[in-house]
Every structure is written in C-alpha cells, then in structure tokens.
Short mmCIF file of C-alpha atoms and ligand atoms in Angstrom, two decimals:
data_model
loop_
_atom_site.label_atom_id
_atom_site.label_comp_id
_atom_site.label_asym_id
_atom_site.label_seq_id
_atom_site.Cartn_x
_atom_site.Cartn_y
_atom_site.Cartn_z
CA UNK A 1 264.38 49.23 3.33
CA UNK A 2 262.63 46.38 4.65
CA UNK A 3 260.54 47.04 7.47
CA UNK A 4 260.55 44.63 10.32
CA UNK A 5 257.08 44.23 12.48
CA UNK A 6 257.03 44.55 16.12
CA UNK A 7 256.87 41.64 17.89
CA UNK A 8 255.49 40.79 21.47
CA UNK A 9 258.54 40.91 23.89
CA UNK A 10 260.17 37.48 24.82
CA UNK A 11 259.53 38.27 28.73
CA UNK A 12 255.97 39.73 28.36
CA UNK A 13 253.66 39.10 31.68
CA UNK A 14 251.11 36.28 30.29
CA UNK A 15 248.32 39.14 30.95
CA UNK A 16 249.15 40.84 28.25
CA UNK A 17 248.99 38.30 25.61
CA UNK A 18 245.66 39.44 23.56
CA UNK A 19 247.56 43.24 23.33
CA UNK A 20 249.42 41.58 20.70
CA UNK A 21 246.36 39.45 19.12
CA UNK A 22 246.45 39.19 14.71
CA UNK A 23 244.13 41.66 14.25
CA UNK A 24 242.19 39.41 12.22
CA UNK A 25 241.28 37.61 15.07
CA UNK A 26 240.69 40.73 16.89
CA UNK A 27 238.36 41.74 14.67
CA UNK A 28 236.32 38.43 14.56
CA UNK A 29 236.36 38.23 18.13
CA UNK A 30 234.93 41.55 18.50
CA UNK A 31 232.16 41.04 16.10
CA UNK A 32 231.23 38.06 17.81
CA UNK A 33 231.28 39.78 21.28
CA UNK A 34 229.60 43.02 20.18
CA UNK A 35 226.99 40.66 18.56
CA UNK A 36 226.28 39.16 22.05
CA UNK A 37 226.09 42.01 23.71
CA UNK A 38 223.75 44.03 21.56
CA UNK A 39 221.46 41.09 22.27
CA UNK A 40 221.63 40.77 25.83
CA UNK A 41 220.96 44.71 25.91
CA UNK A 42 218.15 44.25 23.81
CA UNK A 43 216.47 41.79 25.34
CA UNK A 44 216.97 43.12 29.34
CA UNK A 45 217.09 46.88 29.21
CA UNK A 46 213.89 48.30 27.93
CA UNK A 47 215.80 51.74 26.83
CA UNK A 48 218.14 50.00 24.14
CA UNK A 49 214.99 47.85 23.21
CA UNK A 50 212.62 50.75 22.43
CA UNK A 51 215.78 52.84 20.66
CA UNK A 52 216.56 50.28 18.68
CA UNK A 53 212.98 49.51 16.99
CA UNK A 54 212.29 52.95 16.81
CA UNK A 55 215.38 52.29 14.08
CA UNK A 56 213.62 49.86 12.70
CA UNK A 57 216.51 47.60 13.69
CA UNK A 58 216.88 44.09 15.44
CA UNK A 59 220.30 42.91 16.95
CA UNK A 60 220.38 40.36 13.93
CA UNK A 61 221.56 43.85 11.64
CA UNK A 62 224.46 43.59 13.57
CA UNK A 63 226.40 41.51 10.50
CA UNK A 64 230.04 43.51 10.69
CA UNK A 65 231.93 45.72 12.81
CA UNK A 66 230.54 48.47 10.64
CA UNK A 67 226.93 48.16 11.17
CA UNK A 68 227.81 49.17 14.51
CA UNK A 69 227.09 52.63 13.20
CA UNK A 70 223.48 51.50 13.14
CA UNK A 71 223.11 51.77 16.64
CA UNK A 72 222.11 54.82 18.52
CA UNK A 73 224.71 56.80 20.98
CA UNK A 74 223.90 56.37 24.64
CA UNK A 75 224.81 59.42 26.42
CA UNK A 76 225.59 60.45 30.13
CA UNK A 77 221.55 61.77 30.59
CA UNK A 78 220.23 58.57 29.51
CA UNK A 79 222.38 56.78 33.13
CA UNK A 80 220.72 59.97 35.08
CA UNK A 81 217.04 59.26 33.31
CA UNK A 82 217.23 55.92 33.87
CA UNK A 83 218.81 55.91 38.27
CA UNK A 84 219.27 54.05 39.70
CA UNK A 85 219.29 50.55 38.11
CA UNK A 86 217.43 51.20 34.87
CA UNK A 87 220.02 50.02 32.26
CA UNK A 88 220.59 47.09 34.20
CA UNK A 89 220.94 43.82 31.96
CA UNK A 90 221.34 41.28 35.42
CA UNK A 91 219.37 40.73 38.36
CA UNK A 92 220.47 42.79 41.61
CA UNK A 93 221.47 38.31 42.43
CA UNK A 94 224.29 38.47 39.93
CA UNK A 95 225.23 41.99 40.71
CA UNK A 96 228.23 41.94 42.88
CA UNK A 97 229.47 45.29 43.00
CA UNK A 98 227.89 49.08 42.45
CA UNK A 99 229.78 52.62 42.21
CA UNK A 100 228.89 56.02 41.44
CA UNK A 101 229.93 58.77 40.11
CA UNK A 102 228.45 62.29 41.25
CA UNK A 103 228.47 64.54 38.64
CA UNK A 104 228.00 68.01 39.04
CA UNK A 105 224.39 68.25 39.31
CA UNK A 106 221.38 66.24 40.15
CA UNK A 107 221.56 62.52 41.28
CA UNK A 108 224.34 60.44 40.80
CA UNK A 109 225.78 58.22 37.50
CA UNK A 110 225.57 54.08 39.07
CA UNK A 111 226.79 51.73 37.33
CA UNK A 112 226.87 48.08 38.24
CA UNK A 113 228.97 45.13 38.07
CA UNK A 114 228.72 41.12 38.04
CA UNK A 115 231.42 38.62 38.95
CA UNK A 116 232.65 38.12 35.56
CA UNK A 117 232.75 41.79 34.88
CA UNK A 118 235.02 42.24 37.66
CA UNK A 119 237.22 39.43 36.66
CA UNK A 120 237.25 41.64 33.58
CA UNK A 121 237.65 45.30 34.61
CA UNK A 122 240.80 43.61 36.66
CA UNK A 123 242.41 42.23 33.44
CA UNK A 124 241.97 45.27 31.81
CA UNK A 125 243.86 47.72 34.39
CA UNK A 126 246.29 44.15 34.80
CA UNK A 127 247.01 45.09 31.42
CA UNK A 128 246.95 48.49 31.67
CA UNK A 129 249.86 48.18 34.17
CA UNK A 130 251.80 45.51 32.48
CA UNK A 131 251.80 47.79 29.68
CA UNK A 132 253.48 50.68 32.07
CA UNK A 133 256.05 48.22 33.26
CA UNK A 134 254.11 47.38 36.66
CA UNK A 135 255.51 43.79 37.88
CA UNK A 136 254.99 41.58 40.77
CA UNK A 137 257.90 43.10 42.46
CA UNK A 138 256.42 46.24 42.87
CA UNK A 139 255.36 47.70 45.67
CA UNK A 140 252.03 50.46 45.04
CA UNK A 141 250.58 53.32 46.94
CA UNK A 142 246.63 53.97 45.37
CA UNK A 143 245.87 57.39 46.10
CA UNK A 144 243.14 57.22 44.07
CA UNK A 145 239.83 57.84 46.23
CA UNK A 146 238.25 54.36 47.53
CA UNK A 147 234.62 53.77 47.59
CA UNK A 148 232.07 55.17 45.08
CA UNK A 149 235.15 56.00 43.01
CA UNK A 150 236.45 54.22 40.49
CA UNK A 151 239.14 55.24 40.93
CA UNK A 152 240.54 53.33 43.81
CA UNK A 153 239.10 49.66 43.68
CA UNK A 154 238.83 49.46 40.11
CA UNK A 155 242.77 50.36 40.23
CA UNK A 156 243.27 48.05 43.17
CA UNK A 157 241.97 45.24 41.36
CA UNK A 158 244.61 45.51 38.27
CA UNK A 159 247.64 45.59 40.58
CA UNK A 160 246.30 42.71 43.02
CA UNK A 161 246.00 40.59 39.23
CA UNK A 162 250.02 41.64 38.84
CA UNK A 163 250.55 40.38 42.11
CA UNK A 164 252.18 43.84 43.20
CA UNK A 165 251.92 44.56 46.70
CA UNK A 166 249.43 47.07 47.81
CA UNK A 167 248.98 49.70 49.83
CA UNK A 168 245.42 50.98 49.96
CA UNK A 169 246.03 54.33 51.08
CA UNK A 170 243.41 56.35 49.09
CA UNK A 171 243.42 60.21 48.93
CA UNK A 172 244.01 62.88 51.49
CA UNK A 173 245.78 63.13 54.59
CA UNK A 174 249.00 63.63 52.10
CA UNK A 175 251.81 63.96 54.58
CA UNK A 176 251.05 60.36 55.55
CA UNK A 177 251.03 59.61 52.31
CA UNK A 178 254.87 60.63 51.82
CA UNK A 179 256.01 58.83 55.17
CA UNK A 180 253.78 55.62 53.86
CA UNK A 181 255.82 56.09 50.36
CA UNK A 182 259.63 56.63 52.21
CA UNK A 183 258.55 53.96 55.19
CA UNK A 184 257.64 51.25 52.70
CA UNK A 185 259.90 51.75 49.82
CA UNK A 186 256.95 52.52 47.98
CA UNK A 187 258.05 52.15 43.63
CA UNK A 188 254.77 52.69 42.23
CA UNK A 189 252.10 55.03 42.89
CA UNK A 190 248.55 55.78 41.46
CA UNK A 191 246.73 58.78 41.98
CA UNK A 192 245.48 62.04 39.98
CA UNK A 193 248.46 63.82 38.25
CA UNK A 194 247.53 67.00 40.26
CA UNK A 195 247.04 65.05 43.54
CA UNK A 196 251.12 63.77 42.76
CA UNK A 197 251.73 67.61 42.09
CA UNK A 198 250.65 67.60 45.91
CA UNK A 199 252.52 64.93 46.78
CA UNK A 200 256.05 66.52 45.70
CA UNK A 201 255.16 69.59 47.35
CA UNK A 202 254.52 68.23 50.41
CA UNK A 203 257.58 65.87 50.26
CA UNK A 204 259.52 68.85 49.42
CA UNK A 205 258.36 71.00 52.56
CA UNK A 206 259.30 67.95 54.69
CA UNK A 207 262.52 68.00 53.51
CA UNK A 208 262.13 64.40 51.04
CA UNK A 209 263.37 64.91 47.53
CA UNK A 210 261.51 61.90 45.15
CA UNK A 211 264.83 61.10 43.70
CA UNK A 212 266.14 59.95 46.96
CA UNK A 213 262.98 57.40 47.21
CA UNK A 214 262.62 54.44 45.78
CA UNK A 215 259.40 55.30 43.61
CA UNK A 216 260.07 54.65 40.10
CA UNK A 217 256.54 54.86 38.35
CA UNK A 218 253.53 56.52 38.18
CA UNK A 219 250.08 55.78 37.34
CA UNK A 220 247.95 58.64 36.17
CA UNK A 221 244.74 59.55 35.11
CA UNK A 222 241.23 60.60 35.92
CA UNK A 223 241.88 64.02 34.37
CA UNK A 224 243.48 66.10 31.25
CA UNK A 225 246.65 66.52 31.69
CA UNK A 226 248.88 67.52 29.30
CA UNK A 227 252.31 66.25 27.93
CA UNK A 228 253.93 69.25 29.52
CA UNK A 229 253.09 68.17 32.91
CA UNK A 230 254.40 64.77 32.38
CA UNK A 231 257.84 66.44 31.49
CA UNK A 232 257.44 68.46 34.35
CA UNK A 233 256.81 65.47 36.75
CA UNK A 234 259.19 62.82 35.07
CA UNK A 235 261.94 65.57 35.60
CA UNK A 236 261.41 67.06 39.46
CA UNK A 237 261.00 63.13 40.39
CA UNK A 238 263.06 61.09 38.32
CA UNK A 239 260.12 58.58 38.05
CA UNK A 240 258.20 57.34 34.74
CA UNK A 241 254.81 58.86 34.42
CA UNK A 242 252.11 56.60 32.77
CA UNK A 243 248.50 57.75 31.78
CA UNK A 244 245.68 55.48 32.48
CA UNK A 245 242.36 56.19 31.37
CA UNK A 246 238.82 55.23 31.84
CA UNK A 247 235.36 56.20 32.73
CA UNK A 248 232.74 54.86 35.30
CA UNK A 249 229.70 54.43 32.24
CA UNK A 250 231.81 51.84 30.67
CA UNK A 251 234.34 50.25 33.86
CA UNK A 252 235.93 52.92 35.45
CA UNK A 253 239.97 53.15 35.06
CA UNK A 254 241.65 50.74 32.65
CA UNK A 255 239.90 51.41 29.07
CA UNK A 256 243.31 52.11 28.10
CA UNK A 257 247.20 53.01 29.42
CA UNK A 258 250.21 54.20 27.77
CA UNK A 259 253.08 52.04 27.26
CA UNK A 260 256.49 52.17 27.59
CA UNK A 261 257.10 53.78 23.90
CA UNK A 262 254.78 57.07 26.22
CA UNK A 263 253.16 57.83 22.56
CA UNK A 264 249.30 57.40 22.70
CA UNK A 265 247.16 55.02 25.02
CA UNK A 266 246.77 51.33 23.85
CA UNK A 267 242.72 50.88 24.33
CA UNK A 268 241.95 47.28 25.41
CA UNK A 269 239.56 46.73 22.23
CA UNK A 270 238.78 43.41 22.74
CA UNK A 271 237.15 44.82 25.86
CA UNK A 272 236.07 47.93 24.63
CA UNK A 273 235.04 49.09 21.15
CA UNK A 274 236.15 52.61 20.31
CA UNK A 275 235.01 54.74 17.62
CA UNK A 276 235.58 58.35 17.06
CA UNK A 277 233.14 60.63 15.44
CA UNK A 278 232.53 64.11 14.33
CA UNK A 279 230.88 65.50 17.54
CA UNK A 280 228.31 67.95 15.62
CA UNK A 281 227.27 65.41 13.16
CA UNK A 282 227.28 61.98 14.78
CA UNK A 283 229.65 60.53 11.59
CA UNK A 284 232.23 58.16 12.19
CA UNK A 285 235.64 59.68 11.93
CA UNK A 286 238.90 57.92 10.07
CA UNK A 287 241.24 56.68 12.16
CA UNK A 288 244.16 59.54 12.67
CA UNK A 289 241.02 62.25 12.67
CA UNK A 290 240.26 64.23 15.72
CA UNK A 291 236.74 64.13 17.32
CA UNK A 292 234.42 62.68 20.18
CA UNK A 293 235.70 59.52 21.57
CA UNK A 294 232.22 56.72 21.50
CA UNK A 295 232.85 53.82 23.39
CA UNK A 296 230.78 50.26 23.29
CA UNK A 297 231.82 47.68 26.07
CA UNK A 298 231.85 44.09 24.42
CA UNK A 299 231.75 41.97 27.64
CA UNK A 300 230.01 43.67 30.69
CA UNK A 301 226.97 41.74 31.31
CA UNK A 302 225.82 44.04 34.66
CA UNK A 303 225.44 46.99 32.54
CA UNK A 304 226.19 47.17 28.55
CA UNK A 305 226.43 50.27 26.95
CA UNK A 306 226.15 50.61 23.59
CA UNK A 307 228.73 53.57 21.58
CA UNK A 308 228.78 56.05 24.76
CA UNK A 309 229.35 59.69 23.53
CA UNK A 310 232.16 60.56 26.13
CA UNK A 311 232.89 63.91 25.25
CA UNK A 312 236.43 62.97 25.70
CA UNK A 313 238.43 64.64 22.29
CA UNK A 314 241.40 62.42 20.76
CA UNK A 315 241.71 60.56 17.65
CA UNK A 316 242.85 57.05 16.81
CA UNK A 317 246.21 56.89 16.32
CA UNK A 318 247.53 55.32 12.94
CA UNK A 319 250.53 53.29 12.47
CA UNK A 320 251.93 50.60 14.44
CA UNK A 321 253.75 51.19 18.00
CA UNK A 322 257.35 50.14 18.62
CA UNK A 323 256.11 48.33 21.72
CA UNK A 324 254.90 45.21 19.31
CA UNK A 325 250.83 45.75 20.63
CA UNK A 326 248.62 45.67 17.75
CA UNK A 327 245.49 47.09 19.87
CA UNK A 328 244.93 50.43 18.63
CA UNK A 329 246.29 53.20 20.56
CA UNK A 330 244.18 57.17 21.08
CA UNK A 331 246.14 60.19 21.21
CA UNK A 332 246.89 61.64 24.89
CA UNK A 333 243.37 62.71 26.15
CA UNK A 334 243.96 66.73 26.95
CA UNK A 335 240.59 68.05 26.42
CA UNK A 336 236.69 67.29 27.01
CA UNK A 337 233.81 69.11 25.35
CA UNK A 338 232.66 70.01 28.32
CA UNK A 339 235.17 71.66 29.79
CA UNK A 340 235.35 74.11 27.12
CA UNK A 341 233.85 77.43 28.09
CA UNK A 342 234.07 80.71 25.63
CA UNK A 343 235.84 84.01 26.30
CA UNK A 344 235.29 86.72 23.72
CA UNK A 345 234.37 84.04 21.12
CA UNK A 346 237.19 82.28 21.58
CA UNK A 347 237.13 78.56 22.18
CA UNK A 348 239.44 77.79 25.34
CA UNK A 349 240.44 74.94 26.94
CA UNK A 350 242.06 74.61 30.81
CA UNK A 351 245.13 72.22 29.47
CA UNK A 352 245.96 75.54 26.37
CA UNK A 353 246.56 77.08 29.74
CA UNK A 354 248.44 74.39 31.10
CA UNK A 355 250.46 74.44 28.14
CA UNK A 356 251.13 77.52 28.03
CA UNK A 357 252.48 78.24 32.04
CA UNK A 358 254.94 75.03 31.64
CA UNK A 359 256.47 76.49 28.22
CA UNK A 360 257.81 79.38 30.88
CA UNK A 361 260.79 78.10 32.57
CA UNK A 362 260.78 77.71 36.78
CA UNK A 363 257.11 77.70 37.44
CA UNK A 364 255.38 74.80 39.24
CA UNK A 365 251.54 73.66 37.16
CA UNK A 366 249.62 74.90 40.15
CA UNK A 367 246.92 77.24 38.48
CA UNK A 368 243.23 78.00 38.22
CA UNK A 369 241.60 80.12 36.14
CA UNK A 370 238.78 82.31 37.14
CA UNK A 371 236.13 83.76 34.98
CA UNK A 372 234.30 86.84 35.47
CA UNK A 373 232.31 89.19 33.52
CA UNK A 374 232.14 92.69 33.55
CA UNK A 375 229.64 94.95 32.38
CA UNK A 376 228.37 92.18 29.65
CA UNK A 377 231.95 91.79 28.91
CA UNK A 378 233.57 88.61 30.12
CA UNK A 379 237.17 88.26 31.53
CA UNK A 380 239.52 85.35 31.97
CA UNK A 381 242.07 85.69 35.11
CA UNK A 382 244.94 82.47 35.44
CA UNK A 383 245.60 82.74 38.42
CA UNK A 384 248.99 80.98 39.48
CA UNK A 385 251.04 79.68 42.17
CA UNK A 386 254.64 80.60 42.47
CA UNK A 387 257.06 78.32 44.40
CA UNK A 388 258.88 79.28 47.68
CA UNK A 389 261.99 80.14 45.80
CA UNK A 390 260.02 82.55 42.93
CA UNK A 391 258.57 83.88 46.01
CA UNK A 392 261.57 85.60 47.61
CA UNK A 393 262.13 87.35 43.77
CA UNK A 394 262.09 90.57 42.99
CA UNK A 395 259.26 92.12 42.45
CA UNK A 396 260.37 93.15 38.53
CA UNK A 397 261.31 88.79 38.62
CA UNK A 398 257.55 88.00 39.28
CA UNK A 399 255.83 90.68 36.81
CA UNK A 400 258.72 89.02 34.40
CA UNK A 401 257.36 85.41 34.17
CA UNK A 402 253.84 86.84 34.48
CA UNK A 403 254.30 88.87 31.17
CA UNK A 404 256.15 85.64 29.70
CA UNK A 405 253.05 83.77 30.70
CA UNK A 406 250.32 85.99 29.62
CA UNK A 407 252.32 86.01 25.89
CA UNK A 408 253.05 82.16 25.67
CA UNK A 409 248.98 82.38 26.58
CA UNK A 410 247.84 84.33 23.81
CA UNK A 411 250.63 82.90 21.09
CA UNK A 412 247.83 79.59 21.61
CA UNK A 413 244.67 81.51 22.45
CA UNK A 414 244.60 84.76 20.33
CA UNK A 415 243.02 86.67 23.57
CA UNK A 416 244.69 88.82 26.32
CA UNK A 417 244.90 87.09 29.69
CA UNK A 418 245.27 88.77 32.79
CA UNK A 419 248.22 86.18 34.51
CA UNK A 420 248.19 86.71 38.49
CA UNK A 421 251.02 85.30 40.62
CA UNK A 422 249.65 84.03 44.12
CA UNK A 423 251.60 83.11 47.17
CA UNK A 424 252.26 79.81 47.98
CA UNK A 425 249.44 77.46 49.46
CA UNK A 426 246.92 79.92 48.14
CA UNK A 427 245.08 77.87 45.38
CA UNK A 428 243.54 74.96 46.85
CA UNK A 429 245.03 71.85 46.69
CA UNK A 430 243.19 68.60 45.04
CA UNK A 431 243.15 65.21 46.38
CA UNK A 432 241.49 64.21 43.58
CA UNK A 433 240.35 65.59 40.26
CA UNK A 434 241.35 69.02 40.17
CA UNK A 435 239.02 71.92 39.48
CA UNK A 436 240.55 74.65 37.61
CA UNK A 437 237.92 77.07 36.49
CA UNK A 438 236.31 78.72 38.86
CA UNK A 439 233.33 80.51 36.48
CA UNK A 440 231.93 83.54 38.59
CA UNK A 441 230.18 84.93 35.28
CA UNK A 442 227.08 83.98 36.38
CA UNK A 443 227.42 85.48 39.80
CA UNK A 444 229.06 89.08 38.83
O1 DLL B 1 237.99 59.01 36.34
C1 DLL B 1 238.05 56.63 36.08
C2 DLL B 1 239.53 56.65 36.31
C3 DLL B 1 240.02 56.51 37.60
C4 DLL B 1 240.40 56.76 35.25
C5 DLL B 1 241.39 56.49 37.81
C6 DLL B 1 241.76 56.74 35.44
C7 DLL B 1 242.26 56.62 36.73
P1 DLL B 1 235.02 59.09 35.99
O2 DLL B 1 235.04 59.71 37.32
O3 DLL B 1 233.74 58.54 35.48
O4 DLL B 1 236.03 57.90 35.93
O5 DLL B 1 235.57 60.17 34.97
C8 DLL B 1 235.77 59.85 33.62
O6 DLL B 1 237.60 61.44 33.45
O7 DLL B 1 235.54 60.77 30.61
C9 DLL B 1 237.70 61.77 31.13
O8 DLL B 1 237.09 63.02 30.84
C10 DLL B 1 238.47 61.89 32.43
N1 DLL B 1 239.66 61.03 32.39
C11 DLL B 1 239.83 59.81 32.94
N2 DLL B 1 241.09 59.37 32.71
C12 DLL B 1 241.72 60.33 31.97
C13 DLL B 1 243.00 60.48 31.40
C14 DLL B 1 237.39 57.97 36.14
N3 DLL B 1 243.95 59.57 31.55
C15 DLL B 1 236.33 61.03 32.88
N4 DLL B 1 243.24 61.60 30.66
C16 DLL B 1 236.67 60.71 31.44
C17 DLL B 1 242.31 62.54 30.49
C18 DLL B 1 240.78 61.38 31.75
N5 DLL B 1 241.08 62.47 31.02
#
C-alpha cells in the first residue's frame, strides 16, 4: 500500500505556514537560531557565561542540534536566584513588557520581554489557534487571568494576530461571564479547563444550556487535565475542546496546541527546542519515550533560556499527524513531577484520580483530594462533588458511585481510597488553576 504524506491544507491561514516547514529546513534553521542564541546568552547573562566555562565549553561547540546536550539545564531556582532581572540578555530600554509568575513560595518567577519577542510569543499562540480552528470570524471570551499572568495577554495577543474579535473579560465574576458569552454570541472561549467546569455550572443554575449558545471552541490549558475531562466537556457542551500549553520561563501560553486530529500538541519548534530526558539521570530520551520535558527558546532576545527542566512529563510523539504539520507533536501533558506526592509508597498523581471519577458514569470532575496522616500513617481522602440531581438520590445511590469510585481508584493506584461525596458548592471553585490536594500531613 502506498502511503500518501500529509499535505498542508489548500485553505490554511498564512500563519501557519512554517507548521508544515521540510524538516530539513527546520532543522537548519534551528541550528542556526539555537547557535545565536547560545551566544547572545553567553555574552549578556553572567549565569550561562560562568556555567558554561565551568564545562569547559564556548558557544562555538555548538556545531549540531546534538551538541545541544552539552549545555547545562537551567532550572526554575536559577529565575528565583537570579530576581529580579538577573538572566536578562537586553537592557531594561529594549524591554517592553514584564510578567510574573508567583510560585508557591518565596519571591516571584519574572520574566521579560522585547518588541520582537512579543511579535513572536503572538505568532506562536496565532498558530496555536489556527491550529484549533480559531479564524477571523470568531468571536473570543479570555478568561484567562490578565496582568502578571500569562495567561491572559500572552493569549490575547494570538487571537488579536487571527484577527478574532476579543473580549477581554479575564477570570472571576463568572455569572457575567455567561451573560457576556449568551449577550455577544461568544464562539470561542479561553480559560482553565476547571474554570470552564465553572462556567457550565453556573450557566446551568441560570437556566443556559451551552448547546443552545453559539460557543463552538475551547481553548485550554494552564493545568493537567486529562483526556477524560475533555470527553466530559466536549459532550455536556457540544463545543471542541483544544489544549494549549506553555510556561512563563520560556513565553507563557503558546509553546504548543493541539490540532484538529485532538492527538498530541504540535510544539512550535522553530520557536522552541524541545527535548525530553530521563528525569533522574539528565540523558536525552528517544523520541516516543516518556520523561521530563527540557525546553530551549531559539528566538527570545529579553530573556533566553537554555534546555529548561520543566518538570512537565510527556514524550515526543512519533509518526506523522493526519493534519499535514511536520512540527513534532508531545503527548497530552497530564502530570508534573511536582505534583506527585506519595501515599503508602505509592506514587500518585491528581489526574489517576481524575481518571478514575470520570470512568464512573453521572459524576461531574469537581474533586480534591485531601491528605492526612494518622498516627505516622498517612491517608488519602477524594473528596467529591455530586451534582444537584445525584444529590436528591438515595442514600444506597450515593454510597453506590462512591464504592464504584473508590474501585475504579485502586484498579490504577493499587491503594485503598477513602471516596467522600460532598454537597454541591462545597469544594471551592477555581477561577484559575485549580488546586486539588489539599496536604494536611504536615499539620495533623
Ligand atoms: O500556565 C501559561 C499558560 C497560560 C498556558 C494559559 C496555557 C494557557 P505558568 O503559570 O508558568 O504558565 O505555568 C506553567 O502550567 O509547566 C505546566 O505544568 C502547566 N501547564 C500549562 N499548560 C498546560 C497544559 C502558564 N495544556 C505550567 N496541560 C506548566 C498541562 C499545563 N499542564
């Protein structure tokens, strides 16, 4: 059988022209950019200058793609060590545009942008949306949080490229949101994939059903999220549900989106080199091979980074995508080292969880799990949220879909959970990145 090769759609927005690039030229283009870069970080940050000759190496080393394994992993304490403009490569002059992000301790994560890498981070979440099937015609809520956030501008930026029209409504204040959403006709929206959990509900309680709107798309991200939730959303709404993805150390959103064939995210690699490696070791992983997602930007001249450990898990996919791009594509991101925590020697991770509570028919992904420990011995509680009908069931109903739960739990984790139905409204809503562990370990 011969097999034919994808080709770049005949009606393809012009943005998205290097998604389909020979990857020849890809690669020689990315050489040449990485080769730049390495240079200008060498010569303007003093960090990336003293870890590379403590390698003994110069940027000229830098004589294929592969010697990018050469240079040392910046990680996440090296932005705190260095606040606030440390592993800047530009002058504050040609620095346009800064935005943080908080972390959970200690002082903030800035990172910093010039003109041209605006110009940039726009094409890439341009693309990012093109590749979800965002057009001009569209009109777009972004619930994603304005101001230090990413989230919001950075998204904002992509869909003003489209020429969609905008509506800049940011998080919170969510029953505006829906009237915005009906009022305006609104097709696309972009926010969290927990905050649009939100969103339904609240529609719902004011009597709106999504399939009666005009919203046919949605752009998510910022979190793990699983491919169970997207069923669960693309189903109660009738929309499409996208996944964008990015972090703030190397642009913020638009590193890389999933495209119409929904199987893996296309990473914009002429932008943005990705690697994956074996997170205990350091080694570079084969494509199709699971590990730590390292990222080097190839054109940010505010702030380079050089192969970022994100602590983001996925692998690179292998194989070619039906939608014709030849940029490489990562697997769906569900997990992040560090929001692994151990129960009984067990290795768990919130989106198992997640997994597990939408393989049980009829209940709504509103959960949190809560970690105590008990006499030295530590205990895992998921707590979740039934919906208004589940509510008025039986009492036998509930304790039902609880056991159902607490099985489909331990078919993936090998542990006993305890599974505790809550009344509705009780777990708090996010208007942003949700937090679902609550760890009391440390306080009990
Ligand atoms: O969350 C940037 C962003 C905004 C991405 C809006 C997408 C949409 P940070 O706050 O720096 O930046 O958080 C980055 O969030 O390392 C991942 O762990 C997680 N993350 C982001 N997108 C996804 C996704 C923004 N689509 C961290 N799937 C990253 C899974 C994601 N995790």
């Amino acid at each position: 059988m011969i097999m034919m090769k994808p080709e770049p759609p005949k009606t393809m927005n012009p943005i998205s022209a290097m998604d389909y690039i020979p990857l020849e030229q890809l690669r020689t283009l990315q050489l040449s950019r990485l080769q730049k870069m390495v240079r200008r970080a060498y010569d303007n940050v003093p960090l990336f200058h003293s870890r590379l000759e403590e390698r003994n190496i110069t940027p000229d080393d830098i004589q294929s793609l592969d010697d990018i394994c050469k240079l040392p992993f910046t990680v996440k304490a090296d932005l705190r060590d260095t606040y606030p403009s440390g592993l800047f490569a530009s002058p504050m002059k040609d620095i346009v545009r800064l935005h943080a992000s908080s972390g959970t301790t200690g002082k903030p994560i800035v990172v910093a942008y010039t003109k041209a890498d605006l110009e940039i981070w726009s094409i890439a979440v341009g693309r990012a949306l093109a590749a979800a099937g965002v057009t001009k015609n569209d009109i777009t809520q972004i619930s994603y949080g304005y101001g230090l956030f990413t989230g919001g501008l950075g998204i904002h930026g992509g869909f003003e490229r489209i020429g969609a029209t905008v509506i800049p409504a940011s998080g919170g204040n969510t029953e505006r949101q829906v009237m915005l959403m009906k009022d305006f006709g609104v097709t696309c929206i972009a926010c969290t994939p927990s905050y649009f959990l939100h969103i339904i509900e609240t529609a719902q309680k004011m009597g709106i059903d999504m399939h009666d709107l005009p919203i046919r798309l949605g752009i998510f991200g910022a979190e793990p999220w699983t491919e169970a939730m997207r069923n669960q959303i693309e189903s109660s709404t009738g929309i499409k549900a996208y996944d964008i993805y990015g972090l703030s150390e190397i642009v913020g959103p638009g590193v890389g989106c999933s495209c119409s064939a929904q199987n893996g995210l296309h990473i914009f690699e002429d932008f943005f080199y990705p690697e994956i490696i074996n997170p205990a070791t350091g080694e570079v992983l084969p494509d199709g091979e699971e590990g730590e997602l390292v990222l080097t930007t190839l054109c940010k001249e505010a702030m380079p980074i050089i192969r970022y450990r994100t602590r983001d898990i996925t692998s690179i996919k292998t194989g070619s995508c039906s939608c014709g791009r030849t940029i490489r594509r990562i697997s769906k991101i569900s997990r992040r080292s560090d929001d692994m925590f151990i129960i009984r020697g067990v290795n768990v991770f919130p989106t198992q969880i997640e997994t597990a509570i939408l393989s049980v028919e009829s209940v709504l992904p509103i959960y949190q799990i809560v970690l105590t420990r008990d006499h030295g011995m530590d205990n895992i509680e998921v707590d979740i949220e039934i919906n208004d009908a589940l509510f008025k069931d039986t009492l036998g109903g509930i304790e039902d879909i609880c056991h159902k739960i607490s099985h489909a739990i331990e078919r993936i984790l090998n542990i006993r959970v305890f599974v505790k139905m809550c009344a509705p409204n009780s777990i708090p809503r996010s208007e942003g990145k949700a937090k679902r562990v609550i760890d009391k370990r440390n306080l009990s």
